[in-house]
Amino acid sequence: MSAQRRAYYDRIAAHGLTPLWEVLGALVPPSPRSPAQPALWRYAELRQYVMEAGEVITAEEAERRVLILENPGLRGQSCITQSLYAGLQLILPGEVAPAHRHTQSALRLVLDGEGAYTAVDGERTTMRRGDFIITPAWTFHDHGNLGDQPVVWLDGLDIPTVRFLDAGFAEKAATHTQSVARPEGDALARYGSNLLPMDYAPKPADPTRVFVYPHDKTRVSLLAIASAGAPDPHLGHKLRYVNPATGASPMPTIAAFTQWLPAGFETRGLRSTDGTIHVCLEGEGEAEIAGTTYRYAENDVFVVPSWHTLKLRASRDAMLFSFSDRPVQQALGLWREERL
């Protein structure tokens, strides 16, 4: 760089200016260049640390006793992709994670243990392994463990997205636990049985009123379509979770998917702009991400950053849950996929 140009840059910097031509390639790249890296977290190795957290801090003191899964390329930023957060939450027998609400949308995927519940705006649901539970933005929610086992679930939130927009609000409830206003299963009966209340007219971006998608029903659906035909070469047998009242994603910022891969099946390469977090609920196999192979087993979590080619293999029948920021990208006209 010439001395003249350097001196010019120094002068304009004093006025809060910088030359676009020096950064244009980074600002407008020919294809996504995510700083996030592929990574896998082995639950069998992490479980001891999750349980140890129960010895060093109470659920009430922590408010949420969670170990964040930080992407190795984004350390210190509390995120697993540029737009999403993930963590492993523990609640011990007899504990309550106090009621609060926030503008961030959240999902829970139950991994380990029995006896806990989640309450959302006055209705509880018993948490069973593999259940997909959501707490929509600005809904009061609390968790409790009425059983005799520690319970662990995966949290997924749009915290980085809300942080980027400077739109985060939070509020603690007046009481630790919500009063039960409706019996368990009420939301499924009203909104999840191909029926809706007469006066219910949701807007397209409204989150679903169905806040639990039971694992046993999801598994039955996957096995039914798996028995009816050959798997898609890029996806296996894959379904997306929806708001049954609108057909949109359960939350406006987070999409969720379920996937069945028969033993011995291998997908063809696929890449998309939504960085995606995967969780193995059954079986085992391999995920090849941008040429690097990661072996996954039950309860393992792995992340595929934006525009990284993914190939999946199943050495045993495998059931995978996944979530991403696809609804945001689709709403903005940004989402793109390439099947190789």
C-alpha positions as semicolon CSV with decimal commas, in nm:
position;residue;x (nm);y (nm);z (nm)
1;M;0,000;0,000;0,000
2;S;0,135;0,341;-0,096
3;A;0,212;0,601;0,166
4;Q;-0,039;0,834;0,000
5;R;-0,319;0,579;0,031
6;R;-0,227;0,492;0,391
7;A;-0,229;0,860;0,487
8;Y;-0,569;0,900;0,318
9;Y;-0,712;0,604;0,513
10;D;-0,581;0,753;0,838
11;R;-0,744;1,090;0,766
12;I;-1,088;0,951;0,683
13;A;-1,078;0,713;0,981
14;A;-1,086;1,014;1,211
15;H;-1,431;1,093;1,065
16;G;-1,572;0,741;1,108
17;L;-1,516;0,643;0,746
18;T;-1,357;0,336;0,591
19;P;-1,305;0,241;0,224
20;L;-1,551;-0,020;0,094
21;W;-1,305;-0,146;-0,165
22;E;-1,081;-0,282;0,111
23;V;-1,357;-0,503;0,258
24;L;-1,597;-0,564;-0,032
25;G;-1,491;-0,927;-0,084
26;A;-1,564;-1,011;0,279
27;L;-1,893;-0,820;0,288
28;V;-2,029;-0,963;-0,037
29;P;-1,865;-1,306;-0,080
30;P;-1,931;-1,527;-0,384
31;S;-2,073;-1,792;-0,145
32;P;-2,129;-1,819;0,232
33;R;-1,812;-1,822;0,444
34;S;-1,940;-1,907;0,788
35;P;-1,699;-1,869;1,079
36;A;-1,886;-2,159;1,243
37;Q;-1,710;-2,494;1,222
38;P;-1,844;-2,849;1,196
39;A;-1,837;-3,013;1,537
40;L;-1,977;-3,308;1,733
41;W;-2,049;-3,334;2,105
42;R;-2,052;-3,691;2,242
43;Y;-2,316;-3,716;2,510
44;A;-2,150;-4,017;2,672
45;E;-1,846;-3,797;2,741
46;L;-2,040;-3,486;2,844
47;R;-2,295;-3,644;3,077
48;Q;-2,056;-3,650;3,374
49;Y;-2,002;-3,274;3,345
50;V;-2,375;-3,210;3,315
51;M;-2,437;-3,412;3,632
52;E;-2,148;-3,240;3,812
53;A;-2,318;-2,907;3,747
54;G;-2,592;-3,032;3,977
55;E;-2,338;-3,045;4,260
56;V;-2,195;-2,697;4,213
57;I;-2,510;-2,488;4,164
58;T;-2,882;-2,523;4,232
59;A;-3,149;-2,483;3,965
60;E;-3,291;-2,185;4,154
61;E;-2,956;-2,011;4,186
62;A;-2,869;-2,069;3,823
63;E;-3,226;-1,997;3,705
64;R;-3,140;-2,234;3,421
65;R;-2,864;-2,489;3,489
66;V;-2,725;-2,529;3,138
67;L;-2,391;-2,609;2,977
68;I;-2,375;-2,421;2,648
69;L;-2,258;-2,606;2,339
70;E;-2,024;-2,345;2,192
71;N;-1,914;-2,381;1,834
72;P;-1,532;-2,408;1,823
73;G;-1,523;-2,129;1,566
74;L;-1,742;-1,900;1,777
75;R;-1,603;-1,944;2,129
76;G;-1,712;-1,682;2,378
77;Q;-2,026;-1,596;2,180
78;S;-2,265;-1,849;2,341
79;C;-2,382;-1,987;2,009
80;I;-2,364;-2,309;1,809
81;T;-2,424;-2,133;1,475
82;Q;-2,421;-1,764;1,388
83;S;-2,796;-1,744;1,460
84;L;-2,873;-2,022;1,710
85;Y;-2,785;-2,128;2,064
86;A;-2,783;-2,480;2,208
87;G;-2,716;-2,619;2,552
88;L;-2,772;-2,917;2,780
89;Q;-3,002;-2,843;3,074
90;L;-3,021;-3,047;3,394
91;I;-3,295;-3,059;3,654
92;L;-3,263;-3,284;3,957
93;P;-3,543;-3,460;4,149
94;G;-3,748;-3,215;4,354
95;E;-3,610;-2,907;4,179
96;V;-3,791;-2,626;4,000
97;A;-3,639;-2,403;3,733
98;P;-3,829;-2,080;3,813
99;A;-4,093;-1,936;3,581
100;H;-3,988;-1,658;3,347
101;R;-4,048;-1,537;2,994
102;H;-3,840;-1,375;2,723
103;T;-3,860;-1,261;2,363
104;Q;-3,628;-1,543;2,256
105;S;-3,808;-1,853;2,122
106;A;-3,698;-2,187;2,266
107;L;-3,723;-2,558;2,200
108;R;-3,651;-2,854;2,428
109;L;-3,557;-3,204;2,315
110;V;-3,566;-3,453;2,602
111;L;-3,259;-3,680;2,609
112;D;-3,214;-3,848;2,945
113;G;-3,426;-3,938;3,250
114;E;-3,795;-3,930;3,341
115;G;-4,023;-3,746;3,578
116;A;-3,983;-3,382;3,474
117;Y;-4,239;-3,145;3,330
118;T;-4,247;-2,818;3,138
119;A;-4,529;-2,569;3,196
120;V;-4,620;-2,312;2,930
121;D;-4,875;-2,041;3,007
122;G;-5,056;-2,250;3,265
123;E;-5,041;-2,596;3,107
124;R;-4,794;-2,869;3,197
125;T;-4,661;-3,148;2,980
126;T;-4,471;-3,448;3,110
127;M;-4,129;-3,464;2,947
128;R;-4,051;-3,800;2,786
129;R;-3,739;-3,893;2,593
130;G;-3,748;-3,765;2,236
131;D;-4,036;-3,524;2,296
132;F;-4,003;-3,195;2,109
133;I;-4,134;-2,916;2,331
134;I;-4,145;-2,545;2,255
135;T;-4,179;-2,233;2,465
136;P;-4,279;-1,958;2,222
137;A;-4,152;-1,604;2,262
138;W;-4,292;-1,412;2,560
139;T;-4,473;-1,710;2,714
140;F;-4,422;-1,780;3,083
141;H;-4,260;-2,120;3,135
142;D;-4,106;-2,319;3,416
143;H;-3,966;-2,670;3,459
144;G;-3,992;-2,908;3,751
145;N;-3,884;-3,261;3,837
146;L;-4,141;-3,464;4,030
147;G;-3,959;-3,793;3,972
148;D;-3,658;-3,966;4,122
149;Q;-3,413;-3,932;3,830
150;P;-3,206;-3,644;3,693
151;V;-3,352;-3,523;3,363
152;V;-3,148;-3,371;3,082
153;W;-3,270;-3,205;2,766
154;L;-3,124;-3,008;2,478
155;D;-3,220;-2,641;2,466
156;G;-3,230;-2,462;2,131
157;L;-3,296;-2,088;2,115
158;D;-3,270;-1,799;1,870
159;I;-3,065;-1,596;2,120
160;P;-2,799;-1,482;1,865
161;T;-3,070;-1,369;1,621
162;V;-3,251;-1,165;1,885
163;R;-2,918;-1,030;2,012
164;F;-2,822;-0,920;1,660
165;L;-3,150;-0,728;1,634
166;D;-3,115;-0,578;1,985
167;A;-3,467;-0,698;2,059
168;G;-3,420;-0,901;2,377
169;F;-3,652;-0,863;2,675
170;A;-3,697;-1,092;2,978
171;E;-3,919;-1,097;3,284
172;K;-3,934;-1,317;3,593
173;A;-4,272;-1,443;3,706
174;A;-4,416;-1,340;4,041
175;T;-4,410;-1,704;4,155
176;H;-4,159;-1,987;4,100
177;T;-4,419;-2,214;3,941
178;Q;-4,725;-2,126;3,740
179;S;-5,072;-2,210;3,857
180;V;-5,217;-2,492;3,650
181;A;-5,493;-2,340;3,439
182;R;-5,561;-2,626;3,198
183;P;-5,521;-3,006;3,218
184;E;-5,228;-3,174;3,048
185;G;-5,306;-3,242;2,683
186;D;-5,545;-2,949;2,645
187;A;-5,339;-2,774;2,377
188;L;-5,306;-3,094;2,173
189;A;-5,681;-3,149;2,192
190;R;-5,767;-2,794;2,089
191;Y;-5,501;-2,726;1,828
192;G;-5,330;-3,053;1,736
193;S;-5,611;-3,287;1,627
194;N;-5,698;-3,133;1,288
195;L;-5,942;-2,913;1,480
196;L;-5,932;-2,551;1,598
197;P;-6,142;-2,340;1,834
198;M;-6,416;-2,153;1,646
199;D;-6,276;-1,808;1,719
200;Y;-5,906;-1,890;1,665
201;A;-5,757;-1,709;1,364
202;P;-5,376;-1,715;1,386
203;K;-5,156;-1,490;1,180
204;P;-4,905;-1,667;0,950
205;A;-4,608;-1,581;1,174
206;D;-4,776;-1,674;1,503
207;P;-4,611;-1,961;1,692
208;T;-4,804;-2,281;1,735
209;R;-5,033;-2,329;2,035
210;V;-4,929;-2,695;2,027
211;F;-4,626;-2,679;2,253
212;V;-4,541;-3,050;2,268
213;Y;-4,486;-3,293;1,980
214;P;-4,473;-3,637;2,143
215;H;-4,187;-3,862;2,035
216;D;-4,401;-4,175;2,013
217;K;-4,634;-4,016;1,757
218;T;-4,343;-3,879;1,554
219;R;-4,177;-4,219;1,545
220;V;-4,497;-4,388;1,428
221;S;-4,522;-4,140;1,140
222;L;-4,161;-4,193;1,034
223;L;-4,191;-4,572;1,040
224;A;-4,515;-4,554;0,842
225;I;-4,361;-4,356;0,557
226;A;-4,046;-4,569;0,573
227;S;-4,254;-4,881;0,515
228;A;-4,440;-4,723;0,225
229;G;-4,153;-4,645;-0,010
230;A;-3,785;-4,595;-0,081
231;P;-3,599;-4,318;0,103
232;D;-3,523;-3,991;-0,070
233;P;-3,160;-4,015;-0,191
234;H;-3,063;-3,686;-0,020
235;L;-3,286;-3,692;0,288
236;G;-3,380;-4,047;0,374
237;H;-3,728;-4,033;0,526
238;K;-3,759;-3,676;0,656
239;L;-4,050;-3,470;0,782
240;R;-4,075;-3,115;0,911
241;Y;-4,262;-3,011;1,223
242;V;-4,536;-2,754;1,160
243;N;-4,788;-2,535;1,330
244;P;-5,099;-2,742;1,248
245;A;-5,312;-2,427;1,225
246;T;-5,100;-2,261;0,956
247;G;-4,859;-2,517;0,809
248;A;-4,568;-2,287;0,897
249;S;-4,279;-2,376;1,127
250;P;-4,373;-2,412;1,495
251;M;-4,184;-2,088;1,570
252;P;-4,120;-1,799;1,328
253;T;-3,743;-1,812;1,378
254;I;-3,670;-2,184;1,419
255;A;-3,755;-2,482;1,198
256;A;-3,743;-2,838;1,329
257;F;-3,720;-3,169;1,145
258;T;-3,728;-3,542;1,211
259;Q;-3,550;-3,798;0,997
260;W;-3,529;-4,177;0,965
261;L;-3,229;-4,343;0,800
262;P;-3,254;-4,720;0,743
263;A;-2,954;-4,930;0,838
264;G;-2,696;-4,928;0,559
265;F;-2,844;-4,622;0,388
266;E;-2,623;-4,331;0,281
267;T;-2,751;-3,995;0,163
268;R;-2,611;-3,806;-0,130
269;G;-2,441;-3,475;-0,064
270;L;-2,659;-3,178;0,024
271;R;-2,582;-2,827;0,138
272;S;-2,802;-2,536;0,238
273;T;-2,765;-2,187;0,377
274;D;-2,929;-2,267;0,710
275;G;-2,671;-2,394;0,957
276;T;-2,832;-2,695;1,121
277;I;-2,799;-2,871;1,457
278;H;-2,863;-3,248;1,456
279;V;-2,933;-3,483;1,747
280;C;-2,928;-3,861;1,725
281;L;-3,225;-4,011;1,910
282;E;-3,183;-4,370;1,790
283;G;-2,918;-4,581;1,623
284;E;-2,575;-4,474;1,510
285;G;-2,384;-4,384;1,198
286;E;-2,159;-4,125;1,039
287;A;-2,197;-3,764;0,929
288;E;-1,955;-3,649;0,663
289;I;-1,941;-3,269;0,679
290;A;-1,733;-3,092;0,413
291;G;-1,516;-3,402;0,377
292;T;-1,458;-3,471;0,748
293;T;-1,632;-3,772;0,903
294;Y;-1,791;-3,765;1,249
295;R;-1,932;-4,080;1,406
296;Y;-2,257;-4,022;1,595
297;A;-2,444;-4,235;1,849
298;E;-2,751;-4,186;2,066
299;N;-2,785;-3,840;2,224
300;D;-2,484;-3,704;2,034
301;V;-2,517;-3,354;1,889
302;F;-2,347;-3,231;1,573
303;V;-2,364;-2,907;1,381
304;V;-2,344;-2,847;1,006
305;P;-2,256;-2,482;0,929
306;S;-2,407;-2,288;0,642
307;W;-2,320;-2,416;0,294
308;H;-2,120;-2,715;0,420
309;T;-2,192;-3,034;0,228
310;L;-2,349;-3,306;0,441
311;K;-2,366;-3,680;0,379
312;L;-2,531;-3,908;0,636
313;R;-2,480;-4,281;0,685
314;A;-2,663;-4,517;0,919
315;S;-2,489;-4,829;1,046
316;R;-2,807;-4,907;1,241
317;D;-3,157;-4,770;1,188
318;A;-3,114;-4,408;1,292
319;M;-3,359;-4,139;1,397
320;L;-3,231;-3,781;1,389
321;F;-3,388;-3,460;1,513
322;S;-3,262;-3,129;1,373
323;F;-3,333;-2,757;1,387
324;S;-3,220;-2,447;1,200
325;D;-3,300;-2,083;1,123
326;R;-3,463;-2,171;0,789
327;P;-3,789;-1,976;0,851
328;V;-3,595;-1,651;0,892
329;Q;-3,400;-1,707;0,573
330;Q;-3,713;-1,805;0,380
331;A;-3,901;-1,497;0,503
332;L;-3,614;-1,280;0,380
333;G;-3,579;-1,464;0,048
334;L;-3,228;-1,583;0,137
335;W;-3,262;-1,959;0,183
336;R;-3,089;-2,174;-0,079
337;E;-3,024;-2,547;-0,108
338;E;-2,811;-2,753;-0,343
339;R;-2,853;-3,128;-0,388
340;L;-2,535;-3,282;-0,525
